[in-house]
Amino acid sequence: MNEMVTACLNACPHACRQGGACTCQQAFCGSHEKVEHTQHESASCHSQAADHESHGAVSCHDDAGHEGHGGHHMGMMEDMKQRFWVVLVLTIPIAVLSPMLMMIFNYSINFPGQGWIEFILGTIVFFYGGKPFLEHGWMEIQNKQPGMMLLITLGIVSSYLYSVMTTFFLDASMNYYFELATLILIMLLGHVIEMKSQMRANDDLESLANLLPNEASRINADGDIEVVGIDQLQVDDLVLVRPGEKVAVDGTIASGHSTLDEAVITGESVPVAKDDGDEVIAGTINGDGALQVRVAKAGNDSYVQQVLDLVKGAQAQKSKAQSLADRVAAWLFYIAFGVGIIALVIWWNLTTAQTAIQFMVSTFVIACPHALGLAIPLVNAKSTSLAARSGLLVQNRIPFEQAYQVDTVVFDKTGTLTKGEFAVDGVYPIADVSENQILALAASLEAQSEHPIAKGIVQAAKEKDLDLQAVNNYQNHSGAGLEGEVDGNLVKILSPKATREAGYDFDQAQLEKITSQAKTVVFVIKADQVIGALAVSDQVRPEAKEVIQVLHKQGIEAVMLTGDNDQVAQAVAKEIGLDQVFSQVLPDQKSAAIQSLQGQGKSVMMVGDGVNDAPALAQAEVGVAIGAGTDVAMDSADIILVESQLKDVLNSLSLSQATNTKIKQNLAWGAGYNIFAIPLAAGLLAPIGITLGPALSGIFMSLSTVICAVNAQSLNFEKYE
């Protein structure tokens, strides 16, 4: 099956479950097929159809490209429009011959065969205009999932059969053809409006899919430029990106310089300067310079496609609130059906058969399980797409929706509250060795590590043009340090805590003096003798203090979790105003620190790099990985922040709050509408002269979903820049 590029427009409130056929009650999906795939596939059909408990799911649509899904729904809308115009033309003579309109406007038409003409026109309207409703109503019966389409089907079938009965067996002056025609006319128009509203609610996801060009200009070995499809590109191919073009691949600039508009990826509106060796991302827009880009990832492996998969996967997840809404929506059919039958019986005995049928049909038509079924998915579709456009990738929907309840945010220090770019501030010889000897020895060992401190030490050695030596039997001791053999001697680089625990002596007073300045110290040990120490510092992010202040204004506690010594941790905490510090915590102990906070009744968000902090991210109610860049494959994180911007933590909380507000609004509307509309349509207020005919009921039903869609589309959030 071709991979879906856009999720279905969330148009099936109860479809695609347990292998059932899709019953797109609003958008009429057309032909569907059952597809088996694993729970981890993100191309799930509809957000409300995803099932986390099982390994089987259903995917509604085959998609043949970035525009396939949008074109599919556009085709459905065109079909509905065509049916609408045909029914409108047929409704005109039906209206002219309507006994009700003759009575209202005081005119009379009576000729032989008049009843037959009304019957023929009404029958065409019923079968042609009502076909989409009849088909999907029957599909709901087959799937044993009765819903809104079956209610509409019952309404128009009742109207048609009653009119036929009056034409051939009862009083022809009491026929219902005009009401039938106007009902179908209104339903067709309403569904066109609904589809447009729902498609607008998914425009962000559709536009994400359209970020990737379909073709690229490949530079062949002989220098010729060949336009090829994205699927024909290989890693290490060279691609030409002309001024103003979209970048087609993820890669690095082999030649050229320009500025790139990365707003669609990061939300940053300012173009970013790019030069040789810099990374570029597919979907960004080149400025004035021509670039030659070496392909690293293309097509389905590209960053944009990974983001799209994440967004679709998140939209396919169901919260408890959504599951409850789905169950209530499923019961609405039985409620509306029961109330409709009761209304028929009561009004049949109190008034005429025509009036009784009118109340029954109105009740069937006005009920809208769809408004409840779509209340959450429409907001989900908007919020996850909006998040992706702002550099916030929602991987797990439920924690994201619950983020607004967080009362404690725990930050890792290195690379989160600080820039993670260490510089050597001092070298302190202890034995009879020079500063350069200590630095060179330390750098030789640290060159084997990817830790930010290691990179800073190696960079300092490079700046002094020091020669690094070969290292044998290298070992990394997580949270303590590292060791290896250099020139036949065992060399260790340890933290103060690990140095003390290993029994080595050092000047504690000197250590405290250095660490009080927010500097991190590591000791260099050679042949079981401490020969020196290095002091390195990491600059606190300039926005860190402001972010902590905003959290405090929101009543949220800010905590730091670090493996660094307490003096350094307290110095950083004092500088930016943290409430609590966990220091000298090893990576495998971080989740226990989160548990201790949760044991105090706190709801915790953990913010870290997504690698060393994986257990803590998984333990927290909400795990946030910061600075992921183009690597979005972080299983431990619920939310992934593409940029290393602390303010995106505030943005994720803000968007979660805004999303929750919209969900509550839509649920309140969906539930409230049905609570008031069904009794009203059944004639509860008829004794005081307030009634709804089938046509007006149909208008209200369509508007109820449109309101949900428009409300979801209006979702926005306070963004911290």
XYZ file of C-alpha atoms in Angstrom:
721
model
C 0.000 0.000 0.000
C 1.316 3.450 -0.845
C 2.212 5.387 2.284
C -0.412 7.908 3.296
C 0.794 11.466 2.971
C -2.057 13.053 4.840
C -4.272 11.531 7.472
C -7.904 11.049 6.541
C -9.838 14.192 7.317
C -11.070 12.667 10.552
C -14.438 12.296 8.921
C -15.407 8.875 10.262
C -16.492 9.056 13.867
C -16.909 5.323 14.287
C -15.304 3.854 11.214
C -12.371 1.590 10.552
C -12.651 -0.447 13.732
C -11.606 -4.026 14.051
C -11.306 -4.471 10.338
C -14.614 -2.865 9.441
C -15.149 -0.978 6.230
C -14.804 2.775 6.375
C -18.044 4.645 6.782
C -17.036 8.213 6.185
C -20.207 9.811 7.343
C -19.302 13.243 6.165
C -16.647 12.986 3.526
C -17.770 9.778 1.782
C -14.449 8.112 1.262
C -15.498 6.124 -1.758
C -13.787 2.795 -2.222
C -11.901 1.433 0.749
C -9.950 -1.631 1.461
C -9.024 -3.449 4.601
C -5.333 -3.376 5.332
C -3.501 -5.195 8.072
C -0.498 -3.586 9.636
C 1.218 -3.365 12.979
C 0.396 -1.108 15.824
C 3.493 0.953 15.129
C 2.514 2.043 11.655
C 1.586 5.686 11.770
C -0.512 5.764 8.649
C -3.593 4.970 10.630
C -6.969 5.801 9.201
C -8.784 8.225 11.435
C -7.709 9.536 14.742
C -10.772 8.246 16.456
C -10.327 4.826 14.886
C -6.887 4.074 16.268
C -6.750 1.209 18.744
C -3.788 1.128 21.081
C -4.806 -2.127 22.622
C -4.625 -4.207 19.497
C -2.122 -4.870 16.753
C -4.639 -4.579 13.983
C -5.856 -1.375 12.497
C -7.402 -0.161 9.345
C -6.111 2.356 6.914
C -8.752 3.964 4.805
C -7.131 5.393 1.774
C -4.461 4.413 -0.615
C -2.537 7.522 -1.484
C -0.588 8.016 -4.632
C 1.252 11.187 -3.804
C 1.289 14.385 -1.873
C -1.877 15.604 -3.490
C -3.788 12.323 -3.706
C -5.764 12.666 -0.543
C -6.720 16.281 -1.057
C -7.750 15.509 -4.636
C -9.788 12.535 -3.412
C -11.840 14.691 -1.067
C -12.082 17.442 -3.658
C -13.575 14.877 -6.050
C -16.117 13.869 -3.425
C -17.101 17.481 -2.910
C -17.554 17.969 -6.643
C -19.800 14.900 -6.768
C -21.877 16.251 -3.885
C -22.117 19.650 -5.591
C -23.312 18.034 -8.812
C -25.988 16.107 -6.948
C -26.996 19.306 -5.157
C -27.555 21.244 -8.395
C -29.527 18.405 -9.995
C -31.741 18.081 -6.912
C -32.177 21.866 -6.797
C -33.502 21.884 -10.371
C -35.868 18.983 -9.631
C -37.045 20.625 -6.413
C -38.464 23.632 -8.287
C -41.349 21.742 -10.006
C -41.858 19.661 -6.856
C -42.234 22.910 -4.897
C -44.686 24.343 -7.427
C -46.844 21.204 -7.132
C -46.538 20.992 -3.335
C -49.954 20.985 -1.572
C -48.374 22.756 1.396
C -47.028 25.658 -0.698
C -50.341 25.941 -2.558
C -52.047 26.393 0.770
C -49.467 28.898 2.049
C -49.382 31.056 -1.095
C -53.058 30.562 -1.936
C -52.846 29.154 -5.441
C -54.117 25.948 -7.012
C -52.763 23.542 -9.625
C -54.664 20.410 -10.518
C -54.292 18.341 -13.676
C -54.426 14.656 -14.645
C -51.283 12.725 -13.749
C -50.101 15.376 -11.310
C -49.513 12.778 -8.605
C -47.448 10.661 -11.008
C -45.223 13.610 -11.909
C -44.593 14.336 -8.227
C -43.892 10.642 -7.652
C -41.408 10.425 -10.554
C -39.581 13.626 -9.596
C -39.544 12.646 -5.909
C -38.232 9.184 -6.769
C -35.360 10.646 -8.824
C -34.491 13.003 -5.967
C -34.668 10.140 -3.475
C -32.420 7.716 -5.356
C -30.038 10.181 -7.032
C -29.725 12.873 -4.377
C -30.088 10.467 -1.486
C -27.663 7.861 -2.851
C -24.652 8.861 -0.674
C -26.779 8.726 2.472
C -28.517 5.480 1.529
C -25.216 3.761 0.707
C -23.476 4.791 3.892
C -26.534 4.132 6.004
C -26.576 0.576 4.639
C -22.834 0.315 5.288
C -23.415 1.215 8.936
C -25.985 -1.568 9.183
C -23.540 -4.054 7.653
C -20.793 -2.978 10.053
C -23.203 -3.075 12.995
C -22.125 0.481 13.799
C -25.305 2.555 13.448
C -24.651 6.267 13.420
C -25.612 9.554 11.861
C -25.818 8.310 8.275
C -28.318 5.633 9.259
C -30.406 8.249 11.057
C -30.443 10.405 7.910
C -31.285 7.326 5.848
C -34.211 6.499 8.133
C -35.419 10.085 7.820
C -35.424 10.266 4.026
C -36.730 6.697 3.610
C -39.621 7.469 5.983
C -40.416 10.656 4.060
C -40.297 8.886 0.701
C -42.380 5.873 1.727
C -45.015 8.097 3.333
C -45.236 10.185 0.141
C -45.587 7.060 -1.997
C -48.338 5.809 0.302
C -50.242 9.090 -0.029
C -49.834 9.059 -3.818
C -51.255 5.580 -4.397
C -53.217 4.594 -1.320
C -54.081 7.632 0.811
C -54.885 11.297 0.273
C -52.516 12.603 -2.423
C -52.919 16.135 -1.077
C -50.949 15.078 1.995
C -47.783 13.959 0.171
C -44.341 14.789 1.510
C -42.286 15.108 -1.699
C -41.411 18.773 -1.193
C -40.208 18.122 2.357
C -38.224 15.118 1.074
C -36.590 17.176 -1.693
C -35.709 20.102 0.580
C -34.327 17.724 3.206
C -32.017 15.998 0.704
C -31.091 19.375 -0.795
C -30.139 20.750 2.619
C -28.212 17.587 3.544
C -26.171 17.715 0.322
C -25.347 21.391 0.806
C -24.570 20.856 4.477
C -22.167 18.028 3.763
C -20.315 20.081 1.148
C -19.878 22.856 3.718
C -18.788 20.338 6.355
C -16.177 18.788 4.080
C -14.747 22.200 3.275
C -14.569 23.044 6.977
C -12.915 19.749 7.851
C -10.413 20.073 5.024
C -9.496 23.547 6.244
C -8.970 22.080 9.702
C -6.360 19.782 8.143
C -4.709 22.316 5.844
C -1.596 22.476 8.041
C -0.999 18.744 7.692
C -1.686 18.874 3.966
C 0.780 21.740 3.544
C 3.406 19.828 5.517
C 3.019 16.987 3.040
C 3.414 19.420 0.174
C 6.707 20.798 1.486
C 8.682 18.108 -0.299
C 9.310 18.680 -4.000
C 8.685 15.705 -6.248
C 11.825 16.255 -8.331
C 15.424 17.383 -7.920
C 18.256 18.485 -10.222
C 20.950 15.825 -9.857
C 24.511 16.664 -10.914
C 25.937 13.577 -12.605
C 29.589 12.527 -12.619
C 30.166 14.136 -16.028
C 28.763 17.440 -14.765
C 25.455 17.144 -16.596
C 22.350 18.192 -14.692
C 19.454 15.741 -14.811
C 15.986 16.286 -13.370
C 14.999 13.112 -11.507
C 12.278 12.004 -9.123
C 13.085 12.142 -5.415
C 12.814 8.356 -5.210
C 15.708 8.033 -7.676
C 18.196 9.882 -5.466
C 20.848 7.984 -3.532
C 22.886 8.961 -0.485
C 25.975 10.994 -1.552
C 24.362 12.145 -4.803
C 25.023 15.788 -5.614
C 21.948 17.980 -6.101
C 21.729 21.510 -7.476
C 19.405 23.897 -5.644
C 18.779 27.043 -7.659
C 17.874 30.421 -6.123
C 14.264 30.472 -4.952
C 13.834 26.681 -5.175
C 12.734 24.370 -2.401
C 15.479 22.117 -1.097
C 14.529 18.580 -2.105
C 16.737 16.573 0.283
C 18.347 16.579 3.701
C 22.079 16.991 3.266
C 25.153 19.182 3.580
C 26.299 22.002 1.335
C 29.177 20.824 -0.835
C 29.553 24.144 -2.602
C 27.973 27.582 -2.502
C 26.508 29.950 0.031
C 23.043 31.404 0.458
C 20.318 32.097 2.995
C 17.529 29.607 3.638
C 13.994 30.291 4.797
C 13.444 27.615 7.463
C 10.160 29.028 8.778
C 8.184 25.971 7.684
C 10.478 23.769 9.780
C 11.361 25.830 12.850
C 8.777 28.605 12.849
C 11.643 31.148 12.649
C 10.841 33.868 10.147
C 14.421 35.181 9.788
C 16.387 33.532 6.915
C 19.445 31.570 8.058
C 22.845 32.027 6.390
C 24.308 28.789 5.012
C 27.803 28.003 3.752
C 29.994 25.041 2.813
C 29.529 22.141 5.233
C 26.277 23.429 6.736
C 23.221 21.205 6.986
C 20.117 21.865 4.911
C 16.664 20.366 5.355
C 14.232 19.294 2.659
C 11.300 21.664 2.316
C 13.219 24.822 3.192
C 13.414 27.569 0.563
C 16.721 28.702 -0.926
C 17.506 32.402 -1.131
C 19.616 34.173 -3.749
C 22.588 31.811 -3.985
C 22.939 28.544 -5.905
C 23.836 25.532 -3.761
C 25.266 22.109 -4.459
C 23.973 19.770 -1.773
C 25.339 16.319 -0.919
C 22.389 14.014 -0.209
C 22.168 12.532 3.283
C 18.463 11.664 3.331
C 15.715 11.911 0.733
C 12.059 11.025 0.307
C 10.651 8.897 3.102
C 13.864 9.232 5.137
C 13.816 13.030 5.105
C 13.174 15.150 8.152
C 9.835 16.432 6.821
C 8.596 12.890 6.182
C 9.673 11.840 9.686
C 7.765 14.816 11.082
C 4.743 13.908 8.979
C 4.837 10.339 10.287
C 5.061 11.637 13.854
C 2.125 13.988 13.326
C -0.020 11.257 11.774
C 0.937 8.859 14.542
C 0.035 11.404 17.213
C -3.289 12.170 15.545
C -4.105 8.464 15.517
C -3.810 8.196 19.289
C -6.934 8.331 21.437
C -7.219 9.966 24.832
C -9.661 8.827 27.508
C -11.842 11.837 26.738
C -11.978 10.876 23.079
C -12.839 7.261 23.876
C -15.675 8.484 26.076
C -16.878 10.861 23.351
C -16.864 7.999 20.844
C -18.936 5.791 23.140
C -21.454 8.569 23.763
C -21.617 9.300 20.030
C -22.325 5.617 19.357
C -25.199 5.655 21.867
C -26.664 8.790 20.316
C -28.066 6.720 17.453
C -30.142 4.618 19.821
C -31.213 7.683 21.802
C -32.288 9.585 18.685
C -33.968 6.523 17.199
C -35.865 5.841 20.419
C -36.950 9.457 20.854
C -38.014 9.592 17.192
C -40.235 6.514 17.526
C -41.728 7.843 20.771
C -42.441 11.170 19.055
C -44.120 9.329 16.161
C -46.412 7.390 18.477
C -47.336 10.376 20.655
C -47.982 12.821 17.826
C -49.809 10.193 15.742
C -52.340 9.964 18.541
C -52.506 13.709 19.156
C -52.457 15.072 15.586
C -52.208 13.856 11.992
C -49.969 11.162 10.571
C -48.144 13.786 8.510
C -47.304 15.851 11.601
C -46.186 12.751 13.501
C -43.883 11.697 10.670
C -42.501 15.227 10.487
C -41.478 15.131 14.158
C -39.954 11.667 13.777
C -37.948 12.620 10.681
C -36.808 15.873 12.315
C -35.562 13.921 15.333
C -33.659 11.445 13.166
C -32.077 14.192 11.100
C -31.128 16.671 13.811
C -29.173 14.212 15.960
C -25.468 14.635 15.307
C -23.111 11.993 16.710
C -20.635 13.557 14.312
C -20.317 16.728 16.404
C -19.216 14.613 19.369
C -17.131 12.192 17.320
C -15.179 15.030 15.713
C -14.921 17.270 18.774
C -11.436 16.051 19.714
C -9.972 14.745 16.408
C -10.485 18.074 14.638
C -8.576 19.854 17.413
C -5.907 17.133 17.368
C -5.404 17.551 13.645
C -4.910 21.285 14.036
C -2.759 21.228 17.178
C -0.278 18.557 16.063
C 0.207 20.260 12.706
C 0.488 23.674 14.348
C 3.037 22.247 16.778
C 5.126 20.773 13.962
C 5.190 24.141 12.211
C 6.472 25.700 15.428
C 9.299 23.203 15.898
C 7.381 21.158 18.483
C 6.929 17.535 17.469
C 4.224 15.698 19.390
C 5.152 12.024 19.541
C 2.711 10.897 22.238
C -0.613 12.723 22.226
C -1.951 11.878 25.658
C 1.018 13.274 27.645
C 0.953 16.354 25.415
C -2.734 16.960 26.153
C -2.008 16.549 29.877
C 1.010 18.892 29.864
C -1.152 21.835 30.927
C -1.591 20.070 34.306
C 2.160 20.028 34.997
C 3.176 21.786 38.233
C 6.891 20.920 38.175
C 9.382 21.172 35.314
C 12.680 19.348 35.798
C 15.592 20.450 33.611
C 18.794 18.610 32.884
C 21.683 21.060 33.254
C 24.217 20.373 30.540
C 22.904 21.219 27.086
C 19.485 22.175 28.422
C 19.832 25.027 30.908
C 23.347 25.570 29.600
C 24.565 25.659 26.014
C 26.495 22.409 26.364
C 29.546 24.060 24.802
C 32.346 23.673 27.327
C 35.572 25.667 27.284
C 38.690 25.026 29.358
C 39.047 27.881 31.860
C 42.061 26.629 33.746
C 44.672 23.894 33.958
C 46.080 23.154 37.424
C 49.228 20.990 37.585
C 49.609 19.046 40.814
C 52.604 16.845 40.026
C 55.769 17.905 38.224
C 54.132 18.293 34.796
C 53.302 21.280 32.602
C 49.835 22.590 31.804
C 50.236 21.562 28.161
C 51.219 18.029 29.135
C 48.116 17.684 31.302
C 45.895 19.139 28.585
C 47.388 16.926 25.851
C 47.042 13.790 27.969
C 43.452 14.612 28.885
C 42.556 15.485 25.290
C 44.005 12.182 24.020
C 41.595 10.299 26.232
C 38.634 12.660 25.794
C 38.930 12.431 21.997
C 37.320 8.997 22.308
C 34.169 10.489 23.901
C 31.192 12.449 22.547
C 30.459 14.167 25.865
C 30.270 18.002 25.682
C 33.067 18.330 28.278
C 35.249 16.025 26.189
C 34.680 18.147 23.097
C 35.672 21.284 25.000
C 38.922 19.748 26.231
C 39.828 18.429 22.770
C 39.079 21.834 21.238
C 41.376 23.535 23.775
C 44.207 21.148 22.839
C 43.648 21.824 19.135
C 43.801 25.570 19.691
C 47.246 25.103 21.251
C 48.348 22.725 18.451
C 49.061 19.959 20.944
C 49.702 16.457 19.634
C 47.282 13.797 20.822
C 48.507 10.306 21.626
C 47.029 6.919 20.798
C 44.747 5.354 23.412
C 44.317 1.635 24.071
C 41.742 -0.230 26.162
C 39.480 2.801 26.398
C 36.563 2.543 28.858
C 33.761 4.957 29.669
C 32.348 4.880 33.207
C 28.959 6.579 32.991
C 28.667 9.470 35.435
C 32.192 8.959 36.780
C 34.725 9.464 33.994
C 36.857 7.473 31.601
C 40.152 5.629 31.413
C 42.578 4.151 28.917
C 46.206 3.306 28.324
C 48.395 6.088 26.926
C 52.024 5.311 26.155
C 51.829 2.243 28.397
C 50.392 4.103 31.392
C 46.852 3.834 32.748
C 45.304 7.279 32.557
C 42.003 8.234 34.169
C 39.896 11.359 33.956
C 37.447 11.405 36.846
C 34.903 13.677 38.455
C 35.703 14.936 41.971
C 33.222 12.483 43.476
C 34.686 9.527 41.582
C 38.219 10.685 42.441
C 37.344 10.822 46.133
C 35.602 7.440 46.072
C 38.639 5.902 44.354
C 40.817 7.035 47.283
C 42.850 9.729 45.548
C 43.840 12.885 47.473
C 43.311 16.425 46.215
C 42.985 19.955 47.590
C 39.336 20.208 48.676
C 39.567 23.941 49.417
C 40.935 24.684 45.955
C 38.187 22.537 44.425
C 35.449 24.426 46.276
C 36.939 27.760 45.245
C 36.804 26.767 41.570
C 33.388 25.117 41.630
C 31.823 28.081 43.446
C 32.363 29.966 40.179
C 30.055 27.493 38.372
C 33.030 25.705 36.852
C 33.248 21.944 36.504
C 36.468 20.226 37.575
C 37.880 16.940 36.326
C 41.026 15.299 37.656
C 43.736 13.734 35.501
C 45.276 10.631 37.044
C 48.318 8.885 35.593
C 49.787 5.689 36.984
C 47.584 6.020 40.094
C 48.772 9.557 40.829
C 46.726 12.738 40.509
C 48.872 14.880 38.218
C 46.494 17.773 37.633
C 43.008 19.129 37.193
C 41.088 20.896 34.476
C 38.389 23.510 35.073
C 35.773 23.785 32.350
C 32.748 26.027 32.186
C 29.510 25.899 30.292
C 27.631 29.103 29.595
C 24.083 29.330 30.932
C 21.586 29.949 28.153
C 20.694 33.647 28.068
C 16.951 32.901 28.039
C 17.090 30.434 30.962
C 16.389 33.000 33.690
C 13.437 34.469 31.785
C 11.952 31.013 31.165
C 12.173 30.167 34.874
C 10.492 33.480 35.737
C 7.602 32.735 33.361
C 7.179 29.273 34.895
C 7.034 30.825 38.361
C 4.348 33.278 37.205
C 2.330 30.273 36.040
C 2.732 28.633 39.451
C 5.119 25.977 38.140
C 8.148 24.879 40.147
C 11.524 24.696 38.335
C 13.989 21.965 39.303
C 17.456 21.065 37.996
C 18.780 17.531 37.689
C 22.521 17.142 37.057
C 25.452 14.825 37.476
C 27.658 17.806 38.281
C 28.895 18.523 41.800
C 26.718 20.449 44.218
C 28.759 23.667 44.199
C 28.474 24.054 40.419
C 24.798 23.090 40.485
C 23.960 25.575 43.251
C 25.823 28.364 41.461
C 23.768 27.805 38.298
C 20.555 27.480 40.315
C 21.222 30.770 42.090
C 21.975 32.545 38.812
C 18.676 31.629 37.125
C 16.385 31.265 40.156
C 15.670 27.525 40.382
C 13.542 26.169 43.231
C 15.316 22.870 43.823
C 18.472 21.052 42.732
C 19.368 17.374 42.452
C 23.164 17.226 42.031
C 25.728 14.455 41.521
C 23.009 12.227 40.092
C 24.196 9.416 37.838
C 22.257 8.809 34.593
C 20.670 5.633 35.929
C 19.529 7.487 39.069
C 17.694 10.307 37.302
C 14.420 8.421 37.010
C 14.499 7.830 40.790
C 14.733 11.601 41.307
C 11.637 12.050 39.136
C 9.867 9.355 41.154
C 10.683 11.173 44.397
C 8.966 14.303 43.083
C 5.985 12.283 41.901
C 5.834 10.720 45.358
C 5.179 14.225 46.683
C 2.094 14.423 44.462
C 3.719 16.521 41.768
C 2.941 16.279 38.049
C 6.337 16.379 36.368
C 7.640 17.452 32.976
C 11.241 16.370 32.358
C 13.320 18.328 29.839
C 16.567 16.767 28.616
C 18.587 15.748 25.593
C 16.602 12.566 24.946
C 19.657 10.305 25.128
C 21.309 10.350 28.564
C 17.984 11.329 30.104
C 15.889 8.610 28.463
C 14.820 6.816 31.701
C 13.880 10.123 33.352
C 11.953 11.279 30.277
C 10.025 8.017 30.286
C 9.301 8.250 34.031
C 7.913 11.791 33.934
C 4.282 12.510 33.095
C 5.604 14.477 30.122
C 9.040 13.856 28.598
C 10.526 16.623 26.458
C 13.675 16.161 24.359
C 15.325 19.452 23.467
C 17.605 20.197 20.525
C 16.805 17.094 18.505
C 17.611 18.786 15.206
C 16.803 16.524 12.283
C 16.935 13.381 14.440
C 13.335 12.917 15.530
C 13.584 9.221 16.413
C 13.479 9.546 20.209
C 11.292 6.834 21.667
C 11.596 8.117 25.236
C 10.258 11.611 24.508
C 6.601 12.608 24.324
C 7.417 16.011 22.834
C 10.488 16.741 20.731
C 11.819 20.296 20.466
C 13.668 20.612 17.177
C 15.606 23.718 18.184
C 17.725 24.142 21.315
C 15.405 26.896 22.508
C 14.279 26.776 26.130
C 11.325 29.000 25.294
C 9.877 26.105 23.331
C 9.224 24.447 26.703
C 6.901 27.367 27.446
C 5.420 27.064 23.960
C 4.635 23.376 24.473
C 2.853 24.186 27.753
C 1.002 27.063 26.098
C -0.131 24.946 23.141
C -1.221 22.130 25.457
C -3.373 24.584 27.421
C -4.878 26.067 24.247
C -5.556 22.584 22.845
C -7.270 21.483 26.032
C -9.452 24.596 26.006
C -10.571 23.928 22.421
C -11.284 20.275 23.185
C -13.485 21.261 26.127
C -15.298 23.832 23.993
C -15.972 21.315 21.225
C -17.080 18.607 23.651
C -19.392 21.053 25.414
C -20.863 22.088 22.079
C -21.201 18.530 20.748
C -22.890 17.274 23.905
C -24.944 20.408 24.547
C -26.216 20.574 20.976
C -27.611 17.043 21.066
C -29.087 17.455 24.562
C -31.161 20.434 23.431
C -31.688 19.648 19.739
C -33.177 16.146 19.980
C -36.074 17.026 22.356
C -36.730 20.225 20.386
C -36.988 18.309 17.098
C -39.254 15.733 18.746
C -41.769 18.491 19.488
C -41.140 19.170 23.167
C -41.923 22.862 22.682
C -44.654 22.343 20.077
C -47.392 23.220 22.627
C -46.028 26.782 22.743
C -45.621 26.989 18.970
C -41.895 26.196 18.615
C -41.234 23.396 16.115
C -38.496 22.381 13.696
C -39.209 20.854 10.307
C -36.894 18.262 8.749
C -35.185 20.846 6.517
C -34.369 23.158 9.427
C -33.230 20.170 11.468
C -30.883 19.222 8.640
C -29.442 22.733 8.620
C -28.811 22.612 12.359
C -27.209 19.167 12.077
C -24.747 20.349 9.432
C -24.003 23.572 11.285
C -23.167 21.655 14.451
C -20.213 19.969 12.749
C -19.189 23.132 10.913
C -19.017 24.959 14.246
C -16.710 22.251 15.653
C -14.479 22.469 12.587
C -14.324 26.274 12.606
C -13.614 26.321 16.338
C -10.783 23.810 15.881
C -9.379 25.840 13.008
C -9.252 28.928 15.237
C -6.817 27.174 17.599
C -3.831 29.343 18.383
C -1.508 29.759 21.332
C 0.608 32.373 23.057
C 4.038 31.954 21.530
C 7.150 32.940 23.442
C 9.810 34.302 21.108
